[in-house]
Amino acid sequence: MKISVIGAGYVGLVTGCCFAEVGHEVICTDNDPAKLKVLESGRLPIYEPGLDRVIEKARQKKLLRFSGSAAETIKGGDAIFICVGTPPLPDGDADLSAIDNVARQIATEAQSPKLVVEKSTVPARTGQELKRALAVYSRKSGVKLSVASNPEFLREGTAVEDFLHPDRIVVGVEDESSEKQLREIYKPVLERKFNCPVHSPACPDGPEPKFLVTTINSAELIKHASNSFLAMKISYANMVADLAEKLGADIEEVMRAMGMDPRIGSSFLKAGLGFGGFCLPKDVQAFIHLAERSGVDFNMLREAERVNVHRIDRFVDKIREALWVVRGKQIGVLGLAFKANTDDTRFAPAIALIQRLLEQGAKVKAYDPEAMERAKELLPNIEYCKSPYEVAEDSEALVIATEWDEFKNLDWDRVQKAMLRPLILDGRNLLSPKDMKTRGFEYRCLGRA
Ligand code: UGA
């Protein structure tokens, strides 16, 4: 099938590449010429494990191409996936102007019937507005444009795997032919009929993905409600961590046991510096706005957000407590990305934490395996190091702000010797307190006595 993708951000790029991987003919556009130039040269503008192999294969098979022309992209596909950004407005509501803009372009340029699929995360009822906008702008051409919602559940860092091996595919549709078209598009994924670029020689056995057909409003709500629920789970774990610390319990033990209850589930119970990234924080805010606009008092979401913002204050207090005076102290930070296996620093707890430390007069050195270039745009005035050992050299405290595997496996004796004061503040509970103490570190973490 011929598929168009508008927007080559995390979601659009992974969507386009993976649709090509499973055999569709994909054309993808973006309004950022610099990004397109990188893509056209065969490189990737983001770090996403496995995506380089997928894009290379798709290009070799000539199933994926990039275009600077939205008109060409729109004309090139039977189904058009809208994957543009919906960033937060100053009041936290989602900015949907890019969706409106794309609707106008589609309606103006389309010369044959199209299925317009919203994949961007949007508040419920956006599909209805999109339908209205498409109808207005295509009034003169009279071309048939159907609308569907197909929310994306992929996570950065495991995006290719999540896209090709989803647990569910949700499609919100208004007619049978849209459902049929989407079923056809996802057929190779549903039937696992592709050579998986992630697993070799074969994918692990697992349940087949579920294909759920809903209304457009429900599909949109499913996405926001899912991300907000995950955020609430994390905030809950973080509050229990605070309590565990006061009571002399161990949050890791508590959450492991809780997660064994299938009604609770083990994921997203990891206490730490709170949830960051471009999805959870903005989606929680947008969901709060949606509830408010709809006259529903969803205060528990506000509370989850408040707990999350407070994580950084709490950790800064911990650092201050350990260092007595922060001003003038050399603090090393390991990790800048909002989580491991990505170079994304948007709304990263590490960035917020460093900003706070700088405000208090600390001198900061940092290292991240992938995110340093991006971090430089947000934090131009810190020292970037080539290795964790360089960060440790003469530091009075070493903060772990992102849970990269690389940090788990450091030569910690070497780190211990390099530091001025061997003090570790582990914001991700990545290391073993016992092991760190045996190696001669002062070790502080979250929710563990
Ligand atoms: C999230 C959702 O998990 C995806 O399902 C969704 O498709 C995506 O948003 C999106 O809307 O596009 P992502 O932003 O890639 O994915 O990151 P997550 O893995 O959800 O992590 C978000 C934040 O929560 C990170 O800062 C992470 O470190 C933190 N986190 C996660 C915890 O603090 N504890 C946990 O137990 C899990």
Coordinates of C-alpha atoms and ligand atoms in Angstrom, one line a residue:
M1 CA 0.0 0.0 0.0
K2 CA 1.1 3.6 -0.6
I3 CA 1.5 5.5 2.7
S4 CA 2.3 9.1 3.3
V5 CA 3.7 10.3 6.6
I6 CA 3.6 14.0 7.5
G7 CA 6.1 14.9 10.2
A8 CA 9.5 13.1 10.7
G9 CA 9.9 13.4 14.4
Y10 CA 10.2 10.3 16.7
V11 CA 6.8 9.0 15.9
G12 CA 6.7 9.9 12.2
L13 CA 10.1 8.6 11.4
V14 CA 9.7 5.3 13.2
T15 CA 6.2 4.9 11.6
G16 CA 7.5 5.6 8.1
C17 CA 10.5 3.4 8.4
C18 CA 8.6 0.5 10.0
F19 CA 5.8 0.6 7.5
A20 CA 8.5 0.4 4.7
E21 CA 10.1 -2.4 6.7
V22 CA 6.9 -4.5 6.5
G23 CA 6.6 -3.8 2.7
H24 CA 4.6 -0.6 2.2
E25 CA 5.7 2.1 -0.1
V26 CA 6.3 5.2 2.1
I27 CA 6.8 8.9 1.4
C28 CA 7.6 11.1 4.3
T29 CA 7.8 14.9 4.7
D30 CA 8.8 17.3 7.3
N31 CA 8.8 21.1 7.4
D32 CA 12.4 21.2 8.8
P33 CA 14.7 21.3 5.7
A34 CA 17.8 20.6 7.9
K35 CA 16.2 17.4 9.2
L36 CA 15.3 16.3 5.6
K37 CA 18.8 16.9 4.4
V38 CA 20.2 14.6 7.1
L39 CA 17.6 11.9 6.2
E40 CA 18.2 12.3 2.5
S41 CA 21.9 11.7 3.1
G42 CA 21.0 8.4 4.7
R43 CA 21.7 9.5 8.3
L44 CA 19.3 9.8 11.2
P45 CA 18.6 13.0 13.1
I46 CA 17.9 11.1 16.3
Y47 CA 19.5 8.2 18.2
E48 CA 17.1 5.3 18.3
P49 CA 18.4 1.7 18.6
G50 CA 17.8 -0.4 15.5
L51 CA 16.3 2.4 13.4
D52 CA 19.5 2.8 11.4
R53 CA 19.2 -0.8 10.1
V54 CA 15.6 -0.3 9.3
I55 CA 16.0 2.9 7.4
E56 CA 19.0 1.5 5.4
K57 CA 17.1 -1.6 4.4
A58 CA 14.0 0.5 3.4
R59 CA 16.1 2.8 1.3
Q60 CA 17.9 -0.1 -0.4
K61 CA 14.5 -1.7 -1.3
K62 CA 13.4 1.8 -2.5
L63 CA 10.4 1.6 -0.2
L64 CA 11.1 4.8 1.7
R65 CA 11.8 8.3 0.4
F66 CA 11.8 11.7 1.9
S67 CA 10.4 14.8 0.2
G68 CA 10.5 18.5 1.1
S69 CA 7.1 18.9 -0.6
A70 CA 4.0 18.4 1.4
A71 CA 2.0 18.4 -1.8
E72 CA 4.0 15.6 -3.3
T73 CA 3.7 13.6 -0.1
I74 CA 0.0 14.1 0.1
K75 CA -0.6 13.0 -3.5
G76 CA 1.8 10.0 -3.0
G77 CA -0.3 8.0 -0.5
D78 CA -3.7 6.4 -0.2
A79 CA -3.5 6.8 3.6
I80 CA -1.9 9.8 5.1
F81 CA -0.5 9.5 8.7
I82 CA -0.3 12.9 10.5
C83 CA 2.6 12.7 12.9
V84 CA 3.3 16.4 13.6
G85 CA 4.1 17.7 17.0
T86 CA 1.4 18.8 19.5
P87 CA 3.7 20.8 21.9
P88 CA 2.3 22.3 25.1
L89 CA 1.0 25.9 25.0
P90 CA 2.1 28.2 27.9
D91 CA -1.0 27.1 29.9
G92 CA -0.3 23.4 29.3
D93 CA -3.0 22.8 26.7
A94 CA -1.9 21.0 23.5
D95 CA -1.1 23.3 20.6
L96 CA -3.0 21.8 17.7
S97 CA -2.1 24.5 15.1
A98 CA 0.2 22.1 13.2
I99 CA -2.7 19.6 12.8
D100 CA -4.9 22.4 11.5
N101 CA -2.2 23.5 9.1
V102 CA -1.8 19.9 7.8
A103 CA -5.5 19.5 7.4
R104 CA -5.5 22.6 5.1
Q105 CA -2.6 21.2 3.1
I106 CA -4.2 17.8 2.7
A107 CA -7.6 19.2 1.6
T108 CA -6.0 21.6 -0.8
E109 CA -3.6 19.1 -2.4
A110 CA -5.4 15.8 -2.4
Q111 CA -6.7 14.9 -5.9
S112 CA -8.1 11.4 -5.0
P113 CA -9.8 9.9 -2.0
K114 CA -7.6 9.6 1.1
L115 CA -7.7 8.1 4.6
V116 CA -6.4 10.7 6.9
V117 CA -5.0 9.1 10.0
E118 CA -4.1 11.1 13.1
K119 CA -1.2 9.5 14.9
S120 CA 0.0 12.6 16.8
T121 CA -1.2 12.6 20.4
V122 CA -4.2 14.8 20.5
P123 CA -7.0 15.5 23.0
A124 CA -10.2 13.6 22.5
R125 CA -12.6 15.2 19.9
T126 CA -9.7 16.5 17.8
G127 CA -10.7 14.0 15.1
Q128 CA -14.1 15.7 14.9
E129 CA -12.4 19.1 14.4
L130 CA -10.1 17.6 11.9
K131 CA -13.1 16.2 10.0
R132 CA -14.7 19.6 10.0
A133 CA -11.5 21.3 8.9
L134 CA -11.0 18.8 6.0
A135 CA -14.6 19.3 4.9
V136 CA -14.3 23.1 4.9
Y137 CA -11.0 23.1 2.9
S138 CA -12.0 20.4 0.4
R139 CA -15.4 22.0 -0.3
K140 CA -14.3 23.2 -3.7
S141 CA -12.4 20.0 -4.8
G142 CA -15.1 17.7 -3.4
V143 CA -12.5 15.0 -2.9
K144 CA -13.5 12.3 -0.3
L145 CA -11.3 12.5 2.8
S146 CA -12.1 10.0 5.6
V147 CA -10.6 10.5 9.1
A148 CA -9.3 7.8 11.5
S149 CA -7.4 7.9 14.8
N150 CA -4.5 5.4 15.3
P151 CA -2.6 6.4 18.5
E152 CA 0.9 5.3 18.8
F153 CA 2.2 3.6 22.0
L154 CA 5.9 3.3 21.1
R155 CA 8.6 4.3 23.6
E156 CA 11.7 6.1 22.7
G157 CA 14.7 3.7 23.1
T158 CA 12.6 0.7 22.1
A159 CA 10.5 2.3 19.4
V160 CA 11.3 -0.1 16.5
E161 CA 10.5 -3.1 18.7
D162 CA 7.4 -1.5 20.0
F163 CA 6.1 -0.6 16.6
L164 CA 6.8 -4.0 15.0
H165 CA 5.7 -6.0 18.1
P166 CA 2.9 -4.0 19.7
D167 CA 0.6 -5.5 22.3
R168 CA -2.3 -3.7 20.7
I169 CA -3.1 -1.6 17.7
V170 CA -6.0 0.8 18.3
V171 CA -7.9 2.2 15.4
G172 CA -10.7 4.7 15.8
V173 CA -12.9 4.8 12.7
E174 CA -16.2 6.0 11.4
D175 CA -16.8 3.5 8.5
E176 CA -16.0 0.0 7.4
S177 CA -13.8 1.0 4.6
S178 CA -11.4 2.9 6.9
E179 CA -11.2 -0.1 9.2
K180 CA -10.5 -2.4 6.2
Q181 CA -7.8 -0.1 5.0
L182 CA -6.1 0.1 8.4
R183 CA -6.4 -3.7 8.8
E184 CA -4.6 -4.1 5.5
I185 CA -1.9 -1.6 6.5
Y186 CA -1.2 -3.5 9.7
K187 CA -1.7 -7.0 8.3
P188 CA 2.1 -7.8 8.1
V189 CA 2.5 -6.6 11.8
L190 CA -0.6 -8.5 12.9
E191 CA 0.4 -11.7 11.1
R192 CA 4.1 -11.1 11.8
K193 CA 4.9 -11.4 8.1
F194 CA 8.2 -9.6 7.9
N195 CA 11.9 -10.3 8.6
C196 CA 12.2 -8.8 12.0
P197 CA 15.2 -6.4 12.1
V198 CA 15.2 -6.5 15.9
H199 CA 15.4 -10.1 16.7
S200 CA 17.7 -12.6 15.1
P201 CA 17.3 -15.4 14.1
A202 CA 13.6 -15.3 15.2
C203 CA 11.3 -13.2 17.3
P204 CA 10.4 -14.6 20.7
D205 CA 7.1 -16.2 20.9
G206 CA 4.4 -14.0 22.3
P207 CA 0.7 -13.3 22.0
E208 CA -0.3 -11.8 18.7
P209 CA -1.1 -8.1 18.8
K210 CA -4.7 -7.3 19.3
F211 CA -6.4 -5.1 16.7
L212 CA -9.0 -2.9 18.5
V213 CA -11.6 -1.0 16.6
T214 CA -13.2 1.9 18.4
T215 CA -14.7 5.2 17.8
I216 CA -12.4 8.1 17.0
N217 CA -13.2 9.8 20.4
S218 CA -12.4 6.6 22.3
A219 CA -9.1 6.0 20.4
E220 CA -8.0 9.5 21.3
L221 CA -9.0 9.1 24.9
I222 CA -7.2 5.7 25.1
K223 CA -3.9 7.4 24.3
H224 CA -4.1 10.3 26.8
A225 CA -5.6 8.1 29.5
S226 CA -2.8 5.5 29.0
N227 CA 0.0 8.0 29.2
S228 CA -1.6 9.7 32.2
F229 CA -2.1 6.4 34.0
L230 CA 1.6 5.5 33.5
A231 CA 2.5 8.9 34.9
M232 CA 0.3 8.3 37.9
K233 CA 1.9 4.9 38.5
I234 CA 5.3 6.5 38.5
S235 CA 4.2 9.3 40.9
Y236 CA 2.7 6.7 43.2
A237 CA 5.9 4.7 43.3
N238 CA 7.8 7.9 44.1
M239 CA 5.5 8.7 47.0
V240 CA 5.9 5.2 48.4
A241 CA 9.7 5.7 48.0
D242 CA 9.6 8.7 50.2
L243 CA 7.6 6.8 52.8
A244 CA 9.9 3.8 52.5
E245 CA 12.9 6.0 53.2
K246 CA 11.3 7.4 56.4
L247 CA 10.2 4.0 57.6
G248 CA 13.5 2.2 56.8
A249 CA 11.9 0.0 54.1
D250 CA 13.4 -0.6 50.6
I251 CA 11.4 0.7 47.7
E252 CA 12.9 -1.8 45.3
E253 CA 11.8 -4.7 47.4
V254 CA 8.3 -3.1 47.9
M255 CA 7.7 -2.5 44.2
R256 CA 9.1 -5.9 43.1
A257 CA 6.6 -7.6 45.3
M258 CA 3.7 -5.3 44.4
G259 CA 4.4 -5.7 40.7
M260 CA 4.0 -9.5 41.0
D261 CA 0.3 -8.9 41.4
P262 CA -1.0 -9.1 37.9
R263 CA -3.7 -6.6 38.8
I264 CA -0.9 -4.1 39.4
G265 CA 1.8 -5.1 37.0
S266 CA 5.5 -4.7 37.4
S267 CA 6.3 -1.9 34.9
F268 CA 6.4 1.8 35.6
L269 CA 6.9 1.3 39.3
K270 CA 10.5 2.5 39.3
A271 CA 11.1 5.3 41.7
G272 CA 13.6 8.0 40.8
L273 CA 13.8 11.6 39.6
G274 CA 10.3 11.4 38.1
F275 CA 8.9 11.2 34.6
G276 CA 10.3 13.3 31.8
G277 CA 10.5 13.3 28.1
F278 CA 8.2 15.0 25.5
C279 CA 5.2 12.8 26.1
L280 CA 4.2 12.0 29.7
P281 CA 4.7 15.5 31.2
K282 CA 2.9 17.3 28.3
D283 CA 0.2 14.6 28.0
V284 CA -0.7 14.8 31.7
Q285 CA -1.0 18.6 31.4
A286 CA -3.1 18.4 28.2
F287 CA -5.3 15.7 29.8
I288 CA -5.9 17.9 32.9
H289 CA -7.0 20.7 30.5
L290 CA -9.3 18.4 28.6
A291 CA -10.9 17.3 31.8
E292 CA -11.3 20.9 33.0
R293 CA -12.8 21.9 29.7
S294 CA -15.2 19.0 29.9
G295 CA -16.3 19.9 33.5
V296 CA -14.6 16.9 35.1
D297 CA -12.6 17.3 38.3
F298 CA -9.6 15.1 37.6
N299 CA -7.6 16.3 40.6
M300 CA -5.6 13.1 41.0
L301 CA -3.8 13.9 37.8
R302 CA -2.8 17.3 39.2
E303 CA -1.5 15.6 42.2
A304 CA 0.6 13.2 40.0
E305 CA 2.0 16.2 38.2
R306 CA 2.8 18.0 41.5
V307 CA 4.5 14.9 42.9
N308 CA 6.6 14.8 39.8
V309 CA 7.7 18.4 39.8
H310 CA 8.6 18.0 43.5
R311 CA 11.0 15.1 42.7
I312 CA 13.7 17.5 41.6
D313 CA 13.3 19.7 44.7
R314 CA 13.6 16.6 46.9
F315 CA 16.7 15.4 45.1
V316 CA 18.3 18.9 45.3
D317 CA 17.6 18.9 49.0
K318 CA 19.3 15.5 49.3
I319 CA 22.4 16.9 47.4
R320 CA 22.4 20.0 49.6
E321 CA 22.1 17.9 52.8
A322 CA 25.1 15.7 51.7
L323 CA 27.3 18.6 50.6
W324 CA 26.3 21.1 53.3
V325 CA 27.0 24.0 51.0
V326 CA 26.5 23.6 47.2
R327 CA 28.0 26.9 46.1
G328 CA 31.4 26.5 44.6
K329 CA 31.4 22.7 44.7
Q330 CA 32.3 20.5 41.8
I331 CA 29.4 18.1 41.0
G332 CA 29.6 15.4 38.4
V333 CA 26.5 14.3 36.6
L334 CA 26.1 11.0 34.8
G335 CA 23.3 11.1 32.3
L336 CA 21.5 13.9 30.5
A337 CA 18.8 12.1 28.4
F338 CA 15.4 11.8 29.9
K339 CA 15.8 8.1 30.1
A340 CA 18.3 5.5 28.9
N341 CA 18.8 4.5 25.2
T342 CA 17.8 7.9 23.8
D343 CA 19.5 11.1 23.0
D344 CA 16.3 13.1 23.8
T345 CA 16.8 15.7 26.5
R346 CA 13.4 17.3 26.3
F347 CA 11.9 17.7 29.8
A348 CA 14.7 15.5 31.1
P349 CA 14.9 15.4 34.9
A350 CA 18.7 15.6 34.5
I351 CA 18.5 18.9 32.8
A352 CA 16.1 20.4 35.4
L353 CA 18.4 19.1 38.2
I354 CA 21.5 20.6 36.7
Q355 CA 19.8 24.0 36.1
R356 CA 18.9 24.0 39.8
L357 CA 22.5 23.1 40.8
L358 CA 23.8 25.9 38.6
E359 CA 21.4 28.4 40.2
Q360 CA 22.8 27.4 43.6
G361 CA 26.3 28.1 42.4
A362 CA 27.6 24.6 41.8
K363 CA 30.2 23.8 39.1
V364 CA 28.9 21.0 36.9
K365 CA 30.7 18.4 34.7
A366 CA 28.6 15.9 32.8
Y367 CA 28.6 12.9 30.5
D368 CA 26.0 11.0 28.6
P369 CA 26.7 8.3 25.9
E370 CA 24.3 9.9 23.4
A371 CA 22.6 13.1 24.6
M372 CA 25.5 15.6 25.0
E373 CA 25.0 17.4 21.7
R374 CA 21.4 18.0 22.5
A375 CA 22.1 19.0 26.1
K376 CA 24.5 21.6 24.9
E377 CA 21.6 23.6 23.4
L378 CA 19.9 23.6 26.8
L379 CA 23.0 23.8 29.1
P380 CA 25.7 25.7 27.2
N381 CA 27.7 26.6 30.4
I382 CA 28.6 23.3 31.9
E383 CA 31.7 21.2 31.2
Y384 CA 31.1 18.2 28.9
C385 CA 33.4 15.2 29.5
K386 CA 34.5 12.4 27.3
S387 CA 33.9 9.7 29.9
P388 CA 32.4 9.0 33.3
Y389 CA 35.9 8.9 34.7
E390 CA 36.6 12.4 33.6
V391 CA 33.4 13.5 35.3
A392 CA 34.4 11.8 38.5
E393 CA 37.9 13.4 38.5
D394 CA 38.0 15.8 41.5
S395 CA 34.2 15.9 41.9
E396 CA 32.8 16.2 45.4
A397 CA 29.7 14.4 44.4
L398 CA 28.6 12.2 41.5
V399 CA 24.9 12.2 40.6
I400 CA 23.3 9.5 38.5
A401 CA 20.6 11.1 36.6
T402 CA 19.9 8.6 33.8
E403 CA 19.8 4.8 34.1
W404 CA 22.2 3.9 31.2
D405 CA 23.6 0.3 31.4
E406 CA 27.0 1.8 30.9
F407 CA 26.9 3.4 34.3
K408 CA 26.0 0.1 36.0
N409 CA 29.2 -1.5 34.6
L410 CA 31.7 1.2 35.4
D411 CA 35.1 0.5 37.0
W412 CA 33.8 1.9 40.3
D413 CA 37.1 1.4 42.1
R414 CA 38.6 3.8 39.5
V415 CA 35.8 6.2 40.0
Q416 CA 36.3 6.1 43.8
K417 CA 40.0 6.9 43.5
A418 CA 39.3 9.8 41.0
M419 CA 36.8 11.6 43.2
L420 CA 37.7 14.3 45.7
R421 CA 35.0 13.0 47.9
P422 CA 33.6 9.6 47.0
L423 CA 29.9 10.5 47.3
I424 CA 27.3 9.0 45.0
L425 CA 23.8 10.4 44.8
D426 CA 21.9 7.9 42.8
G427 CA 18.7 9.4 41.3
R428 CA 17.7 6.2 39.5
N429 CA 18.5 3.6 42.2
L430 CA 20.8 2.1 39.6
L431 CA 23.5 0.7 41.9
S432 CA 23.6 -1.6 44.8
P433 CA 23.9 0.3 48.1
K434 CA 25.8 -2.7 49.6
D435 CA 28.3 -2.9 46.7
M436 CA 28.9 0.9 46.8
K437 CA 29.6 0.9 50.5
T438 CA 32.0 -2.0 50.2
R439 CA 33.9 0.0 47.6
G440 CA 34.3 2.9 50.0
F441 CA 31.6 5.2 48.7
E442 CA 29.1 7.3 50.7
Y443 CA 26.0 6.3 48.8
R444 CA 22.6 8.0 48.9
C445 CA 19.6 7.0 46.8
L446 CA 15.8 7.2 46.8
G447 CA 13.5 5.1 49.0
R448 CA 16.2 2.8 50.3
A449 CA 17.5 3.3 53.9
Ligands
UGA1 C1 5.8 7.3 26.6 C2 4.9 6.0 26.8 O1 5.5 5.1 27.6 C3 4.6 5.4 25.4 O2 3.7 4.3 25.5 C4 4.0 6.5 24.5 O3 3.8 6.0 23.1 C5 5.0 7.7 24.4 O4 5.2 8.2 25.7 C6 4.3 8.7 23.5 O5 3.3 9.2 23.9 O6 4.8 9.0 22.4 P1 8.4 7.7 26.4 O7 8.1 9.1 26.4 O8 9.3 7.2 25.3 O9 7.0 6.8 26.2 O10 9.0 7.3 27.7 P2 8.6 6.3 29.0 O11 9.3 5.0 28.8 O12 7.2 6.2 29.2 O13 9.3 7.1 30.2 C7 8.8 8.4 30.5 C8 9.6 8.9 31.8 O14 9.2 8.1 32.9 C9 11.1 8.8 31.7 O15 11.7 9.9 32.2 C10 11.4 7.6 32.6 O16 12.7 7.6 33.1 C11 10.3 7.7 33.6 N1 10.0 6.4 34.3 C12 9.5 5.4 33.5 C13 10.1 6.3 35.7 O17 10.6 7.3 36.3 N2 9.8 5.1 36.3 C14 9.3 4.1 35.6 O18 9.0 3.1 36.2 C15 9.1 4.2 34.2

